[in-house]
GROMACS .gro file of C-alpha atoms in nm:
model
  379
    1MET     CA    1  11.679   5.179  11.998
    2LYS     CA    2  11.584   5.479  12.157
    3THR     CA    3  11.653   5.687  11.822
    4LYS     CA    4  11.414   5.472  11.645
    5ILE     CA    5  11.099   5.468  11.887
    6LEU     CA    6  11.119   5.863  11.928
    7ILE     CA    7  11.119   5.967  11.545
    8LEU     CA    8  10.830   5.669  11.507
    9LEU     CA    9  10.671   5.845  11.754
   10ILE     CA   10  10.732   6.187  11.634
   11ILE     CA   11  10.604   6.045  11.288
   12ILE     CA   12  10.252   5.913  11.391
   13LEU     CA   13  10.123   6.230  11.563
   14PHE     CA   14  10.293   6.441  11.251
   15CYS     CA   15  10.034   6.201  11.044
   16GLY     CA   16   9.750   6.250  11.287
   17ASN     CA   17   9.757   6.591  11.296
   18LEU     CA   18   9.721   6.572  10.932
   19ARG     CA   19   9.431   6.344  10.943
   20VAL     CA   20   9.267   6.572  11.234
   21SER     CA   21   9.317   6.903  10.995
   22ALA     CA   22   9.227   6.717  10.649
   23GLY     CA   23   8.924   6.623  10.788
   24THR     CA   24   8.867   6.968  10.970
   25GLU     CA   25   8.882   7.082  10.544
   26HIS     CA   26   8.666   6.815  10.440
   27TYR     CA   27   8.412   6.875  10.767
   28LEU     CA   28   8.393   7.279  10.706
   29PRO     CA   29   8.198   7.299  10.367
   30ALA     CA   30   7.966   7.046  10.452
   31GLU     CA   31   7.912   7.255  10.770
   32ASN     CA   32   7.807   7.545  10.525
   33ASN     CA   33   7.635   7.415  10.356
   34SER     CA   34   7.389   7.302  10.629
   35ARG     CA   35   7.375   7.607  10.706
   36ALA     CA   36   7.271   7.731  10.365
   37ALA     CA   37   6.988   7.486  10.369
   38VAL     CA   38   6.857   7.639  10.649
   39SER     CA   39   6.852   7.946  10.531
   40GLN     CA   40   6.671   7.821  10.189
   41SER     CA   41   6.371   7.702  10.416
   42GLU     CA   42   6.333   7.963  10.641
   43GLU     CA   43   6.263   8.100  10.370
   44ILE     CA   44   5.913   7.955  10.194
   45ARG     CA   45   5.610   8.120  10.373
   46CYS     CA   46   5.256   7.977  10.361
   47SER     CA   47   5.092   8.209  10.060
   48ASN     CA   48   4.747   8.274  10.286
   49CYS     CA   49   4.883   8.402  10.669
   50ASN     CA   50   5.249   8.455  10.532
   51ASN     CA   51   5.418   8.223  10.846
   52TYR     CA   52   5.720   8.006  10.816
   53ILE     CA   53   5.600   7.695  10.648
   54SER     CA   54   5.843   7.369  10.871
   55GLY     CA   55   5.759   7.036  10.783
   56LYS     CA   56   5.477   6.932  10.537
   57LYS     CA   57   5.430   7.136  10.246
   58TYR     CA   58   5.132   7.166  10.058
   59TYR     CA   59   5.044   7.353   9.706
   60TYR     CA   60   4.733   7.503   9.655
   61GLU     CA   61   4.662   7.683   9.224
   62ASN     CA   62   5.077   7.700   9.299
   63ASN     CA   63   5.101   7.908   9.573
   64PRO     CA   64   5.269   7.716   9.923
   65ARG     CA   65   5.040   7.681  10.181
   66CYS     CA   66   5.113   7.556  10.528
   67GLY     CA   67   4.875   7.246  10.710
   68SER     CA   68   4.693   7.445  10.944
   69CYS     CA   69   4.525   7.644  10.614
   70TYR     CA   70   4.501   7.369  10.380
   71ALA     CA   71   4.301   7.135  10.600
   72LYS     CA   72   4.053   7.505  10.643
   73ILE     CA   73   4.088   7.520  10.239
   74THR     CA   74   3.947   7.143  10.195
   75ARG     CA   75   3.649   7.226  10.417
   76GLU     CA   76   3.585   7.520  10.259
   77LYS     CA   77   3.551   7.365   9.925
   78LEU     CA   78   3.445   7.070   9.985
   79GLY     CA   79   3.287   6.986  10.235
   80LYS     CA   80   3.200   6.740  10.501
   81ASN     CA   81   2.992   6.483  10.226
   82GLN     CA   82   2.975   6.714   9.952
   83LYS     CA   83   3.113   6.520   9.592
   84PRO     CA   84   3.392   6.678   9.426
   85SER     CA   85   3.346   6.796   9.046
   86ALA     CA   86   3.612   6.811   8.831
   87SER     CA   87   3.754   7.099   8.821
   88GLN     CA   88   3.773   7.092   9.191
   89ILE     CA   89   3.912   6.741   9.182
   90ARG     CA   90   4.192   6.941   8.940
   91ASP     CA   91   4.248   7.223   9.215
   92MET     CA   92   4.321   6.927   9.479
   93LEU     CA   93   4.680   6.981   9.662
   94LYS     CA   94   4.913   6.699   9.520
   95GLN     CA   95   5.119   6.706   9.820
   96THR     CA   96   5.489   6.550   9.766
   97GLN     CA   97   5.698   6.435  10.084
   98ASN     CA   98   6.037   6.261  10.107
   99TYR     CA   99   5.850   5.996  10.230
  100ASP     CA  100   5.608   5.658  10.102
  101VAL     CA  101   5.232   5.720  10.103
  102ASN     CA  102   5.002   5.452  10.031
  103CYS     CA  103   4.684   5.427   9.864
  104LYS     CA  104   4.424   5.448  10.143
  105GLY     CA  105   4.226   5.296   9.825
  106CYS     CA  106   4.435   4.983   9.760
  107GLY     CA  107   4.667   5.039   9.975
  108ARG     CA  108   4.959   5.034   9.745
  109LYS     CA  109   5.275   5.352   9.757
  110ILE     CA  110   5.173   5.592   9.565
  111LYS     CA  111   5.387   5.680   9.221
  112ASN     CA  112   5.563   6.049   9.270
  113ASN     CA  113   5.464   6.027   9.639
  114GLU     CA  114   5.156   6.262   9.486
  115TYR     CA  115   4.806   6.179   9.630
  116TYR     CA  116   4.484   6.318   9.587
  117ILE     CA  117   4.288   6.415   9.933
  118LEU     CA  118   3.917   6.369   9.878
  119SER     CA  119   3.644   6.528  10.091
  120ASP     CA  120   3.727   6.208  10.329
  121ASN     CA  121   4.018   6.418  10.462
  122ARG     CA  122   4.224   6.063  10.325
  123LYS     CA  123   4.496   6.005  10.034
  124TYR     CA  124   4.414   5.866   9.711
  125CYS     CA  125   4.636   5.700   9.396
  126GLU     CA  126   4.493   5.861   9.069
  127ASN     CA  127   4.263   5.587   8.939
  128CYS     CA  128   4.108   5.554   9.285
  129GLN     CA  129   4.072   5.901   9.317
  130LYS     CA  130   3.841   5.804   8.985
  131LYS     CA  131   3.616   5.529   9.171
  132MET     CA  132   3.605   5.721   9.489
  133THR     CA  133   3.448   6.024   9.236
  134ASN     CA  134   3.223   5.731   9.064
  135THR     CA  135   3.074   5.614   9.434
  136ILE     CA  136   2.996   5.967   9.572
  137SER     CA  137   2.814   6.085   9.227
  138SER     CA  138   2.586   5.719   9.397
  139GLN     CA  139   2.516   5.885   9.767
  140CYS     CA  140   2.218   5.867   9.813
  141ILE     CA  141   2.066   6.223   9.785
  142SER     CA  142   1.846   6.230  10.099
  143CYS     CA  143   2.078   6.001  10.381
  144LYS     CA  144   2.437   6.086  10.175
  145ARG     CA  145   2.522   5.722  10.200
  146THR     CA  146   2.708   5.503   9.884
  147ILE     CA  147   2.384   5.271   9.794
  148LYS     CA  148   2.452   4.956   9.780
  149GLY     CA  149   2.145   4.736   9.603
  150THR     CA  150   1.821   4.846   9.493
  151TYR     CA  151   1.794   5.256   9.421
  152TYR     CA  152   1.600   5.472   9.219
  153LYS     CA  153   1.714   5.759   8.980
  154MET     CA  154   1.516   6.032   9.015
  155SER     CA  155   1.456   6.280   8.693
  156ASP     CA  156   1.757   6.473   8.732
  157GLY     CA  157   1.953   6.163   8.734
  158THR     CA  158   2.050   6.232   9.117
  159ARG     CA  159   1.969   5.860   9.347
  160CYS     CA  160   1.771   5.742   9.607
  161CYS     CA  161   1.883   5.425   9.859
  162GLU     CA  162   1.508   5.234   9.868
  163THR     CA  163   1.523   5.291  10.217
  164CYS     CA  164   1.454   5.654  10.148
  165TYR     CA  165   1.261   5.675   9.880
  166LYS     CA  166   0.998   5.440  10.067
  167SER     CA  167   0.980   5.635  10.383
  168LEU     CA  168   1.006   6.000  10.265
  169PRO     CA  169   0.721   6.198  10.026
  170HIS     CA  170   0.727   6.240   9.643
  171CYS     CA  171   0.611   6.483   9.379
  172SER     CA  172   0.310   6.413   9.239
  173ASN     CA  173   0.419   6.530   8.927
  174CYS     CA  174   0.765   6.404   8.913
  175ASN     CA  175   0.772   6.171   9.177
  176ASN     CA  176   1.134   6.283   9.266
  177VAL     CA  177   1.217   6.194   9.648
  178VAL     CA  178   1.127   6.547   9.817
  179THR     CA  179   1.365   6.587  10.104
  180LYS     CA  180   1.290   6.936  10.142
  181ASP     CA  181   1.055   7.275  10.033
  182THR     CA  182   0.765   7.061   9.986
  183ILE     CA  183   0.429   7.262   9.849
  184GLN     CA  184   0.154   7.137   9.980
  185GLN     CA  185  -0.131   7.183   9.649
  186ASP     CA  186  -0.407   6.986   9.856
  187GLN     CA  187  -0.417   6.753  10.094
  188ASP     CA  188  -0.311   6.460   9.772
  189TYR     CA  189  -0.098   6.656   9.564
  190LYS     CA  190   0.230   6.735   9.682
  191LEU     CA  191   0.494   6.944   9.429
  192CYS     CA  192   0.902   7.001   9.447
  193LYS     CA  193   0.996   7.324   9.439
  194ASN     CA  194   1.119   7.326   9.144
  195CYS     CA  195   0.743   7.175   8.985
  196ALA     CA  196   0.602   7.376   9.148
  197LYS     CA  197   0.748   7.755   8.961
  198THR     CA  198   0.463   7.691   8.639
  199ALA     CA  199   0.205   7.558   8.834
  200ILE     CA  200  -0.120   7.648   8.757
  201ASN     CA  201  -0.356   7.782   9.084
  202ASP     CA  202  -0.574   8.040   8.941
  203PHE     CA  203  -0.839   8.063   8.628
  204ASN     CA  204  -0.608   8.298   8.457
  205SER     CA  205  -0.307   8.097   8.424
  206LEU     CA  206  -0.548   7.800   8.316
  207MET     CA  207  -0.661   8.017   8.049
  208GLY     CA  208  -0.303   8.129   7.907
  209VAL     CA  209  -0.200   7.726   7.888
  210TRP     CA  210  -0.587   7.678   7.706
  211MET     CA  211  -0.455   7.945   7.449
  212ASP     CA  212  -0.104   7.758   7.427
  213VAL     CA  213  -0.313   7.422   7.335
  214LYS     CA  214  -0.599   7.522   7.069
  215LYS     CA  215  -0.276   7.667   6.903
  216SER     CA  216  -0.088   7.359   6.954
  217ILE     CA  217  -0.302   7.104   6.802
  218LYS     CA  218  -0.384   7.254   6.503
  219GLN     CA  219  -0.060   7.359   6.436
  220ASN     CA  220   0.051   6.943   6.492
  221THR     CA  221  -0.333   6.771   6.440
  222ARG     CA  222  -0.492   7.046   6.163
  223ILE     CA  223  -0.778   7.028   6.420
  224GLU     CA  224  -0.975   7.298   6.438
  225VAL     CA  225  -1.048   7.390   6.850
  226VAL     CA  226  -1.411   7.483   6.855
  227PHE     CA  227  -1.451   7.479   7.257
  228ASP     CA  228  -1.705   7.788   7.473
  229GLU     CA  229  -1.407   7.879   7.715
  230ASN     CA  230  -1.605   7.927   8.000
  231ASN     CA  231  -1.707   7.593   8.071
  232LEU     CA  232  -1.301   7.549   8.127
  233ALA     CA  233  -1.273   7.468   8.509
  234LEU     CA  234  -1.021   7.407   8.808
  235GLU     CA  235  -1.062   7.192   9.098
  236THR     CA  236  -0.947   7.012   9.398
  237LYS     CA  237  -0.761   6.725   9.371
  238ALA     CA  238  -1.095   6.596   9.596
  239ILE     CA  239  -1.356   6.632   9.349
  240ILE     CA  240  -1.148   6.509   9.087
  241LYS     CA  241  -1.166   6.185   9.219
  242LYS     CA  242  -1.478   6.177   9.261
  243SER     CA  243  -1.551   6.181   8.930
  244GLY     CA  244  -1.429   5.840   8.897
  245GLU     CA  245  -1.011   5.741   8.817
  246PRO     CA  246  -0.852   5.837   9.177
  247ASN     CA  247  -0.541   5.875   9.012
  248ARG     CA  248  -0.750   6.190   8.745
  249GLU     CA  249  -0.570   6.482   8.700
  250GLY     CA  250  -0.911   6.585   8.447
  251TYR     CA  251  -1.248   6.528   8.309
  252SER     CA  252  -1.447   6.627   8.044
  253VAL     CA  253  -1.831   6.632   8.050
  254SER     CA  254  -1.991   6.558   7.691
  255LYS     CA  255  -2.389   6.636   7.709
  256ARG     CA  256  -2.677   6.569   7.447
  257ILE     CA  257  -2.995   6.720   7.551
  258THR     CA  258  -3.279   6.636   7.267
  259THR     CA  259  -3.621   6.882   7.219
  260THR     CA  260  -3.892   6.785   7.033
  261ALA     CA  261  -4.093   7.033   6.895
  262ASN     CA  262  -4.345   7.007   6.621
  263GLY     CA  263  -4.289   6.662   6.552
  264ILE     CA  264  -3.889   6.799   6.505
  265LYS     CA  265  -3.579   6.686   6.743
  266THR     CA  266  -3.331   6.906   6.842
  267HIS     CA  267  -3.062   6.866   6.990
  268ARG     CA  268  -2.804   7.020   7.149
  269ASP     CA  269  -2.455   6.990   7.280
  270ILE     CA  270  -2.239   7.132   7.627
  271TYR     CA  271  -1.897   7.069   7.669
  272ASN     CA  272  -1.657   7.082   7.962
  273ILE     CA  273  -1.358   7.061   8.069
  274TYR     CA  274  -1.282   7.043   8.491
  275THR     CA  275  -0.893   7.029   8.576
  276GLN     CA  276  -0.709   6.938   8.875
  277LYS     CA  277  -0.577   7.321   9.020
  278GLY     CA  278  -0.178   7.386   9.069
  279LEU     CA  279  -0.037   7.095   8.766
  280PRO     CA  280   0.271   7.196   8.687
  281TYR     CA  281   0.287   7.385   8.339
  282THR     CA  282   0.338   7.117   8.127
  283ARG     CA  283   0.099   6.830   8.323
  284MET     CA  284  -0.173   7.024   8.290
  285PHE     CA  285  -0.083   7.123   7.838
  286ALA     CA  286  -0.063   6.739   7.828
  287VAL     CA  287  -0.454   6.735   8.009
  288LEU     CA  288  -0.603   6.989   7.806
  289CYS     CA  289  -0.512   6.797   7.497
  290HIS     CA  290  -0.651   6.507   7.613
  291GLU     CA  291  -0.969   6.605   7.748
  292TYR     CA  292  -0.996   6.842   7.388
  293ALA     CA  293  -0.948   6.517   7.202
  294HIS     CA  294  -1.291   6.386   7.401
  295VAL     CA  295  -1.463   6.683   7.348
  296PHE     CA  296  -1.386   6.644   6.966
  297LEU     CA  297  -1.454   6.310   6.892
  298TYR     CA  298  -1.808   6.310   7.023
  299ARG     CA  299  -1.869   6.697   6.871
  300GLU     CA  300  -1.700   6.488   6.481
  301ASN     CA  301  -1.988   6.200   6.593
  302PHE     CA  302  -2.130   6.153   6.907
  303GLU     CA  303  -2.339   5.849   6.822
  304ASN     CA  304  -1.961   5.643   6.753
  305ALA     CA  305  -1.802   5.820   7.039
  306GLN     CA  306  -2.103   5.694   7.294
  307ASN     CA  307  -2.005   5.379   7.218
  308GLN     CA  308  -1.603   5.376   7.188
  309GLU     CA  309  -1.423   5.065   7.312
  310LYS     CA  310  -1.206   5.281   7.640
  311ILE     CA  311  -0.916   5.136   7.535
  312PHE     CA  312  -0.965   5.333   7.178
  313ALA     CA  313  -1.082   5.666   7.303
  314GLU     CA  314  -0.801   5.680   7.606
  315GLY     CA  315  -0.564   5.595   7.319
  316PHE     CA  316  -0.735   5.836   7.140
  317ALA     CA  317  -0.654   6.133   7.358
  318GLU     CA  318  -0.356   6.058   7.498
  319TRP     CA  319  -0.172   5.978   7.126
  320LEU     CA  320  -0.313   6.314   7.039
  321ALA     CA  321  -0.129   6.436   7.418
  322TYR     CA  322   0.147   6.297   7.278
  323LYS     CA  323   0.188   6.474   6.954
  324CYS     CA  324   0.125   6.802   7.074
  325CYS     CA  325   0.407   6.791   7.314
  326LEU     CA  326   0.685   6.625   7.076
  327GLY     CA  327   0.576   6.939   6.856
  328GLU     CA  328   0.652   7.178   7.170
  329ASN     CA  329   0.945   7.018   7.272
  330LEU     CA  330   0.806   6.880   7.517
  331THR     CA  331   0.992   6.548   7.537
  332LYS     CA  332   1.009   6.442   7.902
  333GLU     CA  333   0.606   6.470   7.899
  334ALA     CA  334   0.579   6.359   7.625
  335ALA     CA  335   0.833   6.001   7.713
  336LYS     CA  336   0.516   6.010   8.006
  337ILE     CA  337   0.211   5.988   7.792
  338LYS     CA  338   0.397   5.703   7.577
  339ASN     CA  339   0.590   5.474   7.839
  340SER     CA  340   0.290   5.474   8.109
  341LYS     CA  341   0.271   5.143   8.197
  342ASN     CA  342  -0.160   5.253   8.309
  343PRO     CA  343  -0.304   4.891   8.102
  344VAL     CA  344  -0.521   5.118   7.955
  345TYR     CA  345  -0.344   5.479   7.906
  346GLY     CA  346  -0.049   5.357   7.818
  347GLU     CA  347  -0.201   5.019   7.645
  348GLY     CA  348  -0.410   5.238   7.436
  349ILE     CA  349  -0.131   5.528   7.276
  350ARG     CA  350   0.069   5.226   7.178
  351LYS     CA  351  -0.177   5.100   6.998
  352MET     CA  352  -0.244   5.426   6.837
  353LEU     CA  353   0.115   5.500   6.752
  354ARG     CA  354   0.059   5.134   6.571
  355LEU     CA  355  -0.208   5.207   6.366
  356GLU     CA  356  -0.065   5.598   6.258
  357GLN     CA  357   0.246   5.330   6.142
  358LYS     CA  358  -0.020   5.126   5.939
  359LEU     CA  359  -0.243   5.444   5.812
  360GLY     CA  360   0.045   5.627   5.688
  361GLY     CA  361  -0.012   5.956   5.936
  362THR     CA  362  -0.140   6.187   6.144
  363GLN     CA  363  -0.466   6.274   5.907
  364ALA     CA  364  -0.561   5.897   5.860
  365VAL     CA  365  -0.538   5.832   6.255
  366ILE     CA  366  -0.776   6.108   6.256
  367ASP     CA  367  -1.010   6.016   6.016
  368TYR     CA  368  -1.008   5.621   6.170
  369ALA     CA  369  -1.090   5.773   6.534
  370LYS     CA  370  -1.427   5.972   6.388
  371THR     CA  371  -1.606   5.667   6.245
  372ASN     CA  372  -1.461   5.389   6.392
  373LYS     CA  373  -1.527   5.173   6.734
  374ASN     CA  374  -1.191   5.054   6.833
  375PHE     CA  375  -0.917   4.927   6.680
  376PRO     CA  376  -0.842   4.670   6.383
  377GLN     CA  377  -0.776   4.369   6.459
  378GLY     CA  378  -0.366   4.330   6.485
  379ILE     CA  379  -0.315   4.646   6.611
   0.00000   0.00000   0.00000
């Protein structure tokens, strides 16, 4: 019995050694693999600061970056409130980790753990990133807040919230909100930096525009311009307002002086054109075209022009300016003329365009305006 127990103990001890030995044989290769993995990890350095990367790894332009260098690049590239462009979004880091990442937009887990980090330093899936880009594009140009509700679209495509639009100054030409670099041309006339670049502030510049106007009128309407250029003048906004309408940017004066000698009456007509100082080139071009249209009607038929209905006379002047702006590819100015909400100027140009369509051309409208005082019925 004692012999059997001794044999059993020897067998148990022998098997235990085998298990330990087997465990040792299995453990050593695993330990070597672990060391190899650590060594491989230590070889990854940040391509910017050259330090070993520990923890999260970021890639920018296919180069590894540590967290600090990536954060710096993000701040420099985008800024706090700046809208990311399409190219910037493509260059944004796609970060891959071994754990799940939830989108800050929709809250769902991001597929393949690949996400976009926008200028708010939050992580978004591809769909929410696109939505966020559209949201950022609807930020107010002034306060930078996301616009909710009513907004005003500027001529350059940017948007302004209702609060900023009502509280900030506006460019007197393009009506854009002026957030900075306001150019004070006159007491009641402000220009944004862009419109101020072509402002006409002296007589020599005015003459340059007038030469372009003469050439354009002849090319687009076949009207030969006859006018004494010494009767052109630049005036301040305050003086222009005194001529009548507060929103005027120019006006013309046509006078007929009648003298009698030996029972014979003779007439001498005097024509003057006054324009507002500081108007940008495109606006000055349109105003000069408009005012010369009045001079033309008086020169052709003084008595008839004196008795024309205001909407007809102003409609013809706006029509001539519109035709010249289109001919010179000043499409924005032409659209401003055509889409005017003024009940006299705006409605007048639209009636004149309908008349042109009915009569069949430019020359027919000119001939009609020289001998008539108002639009025909049905226009």
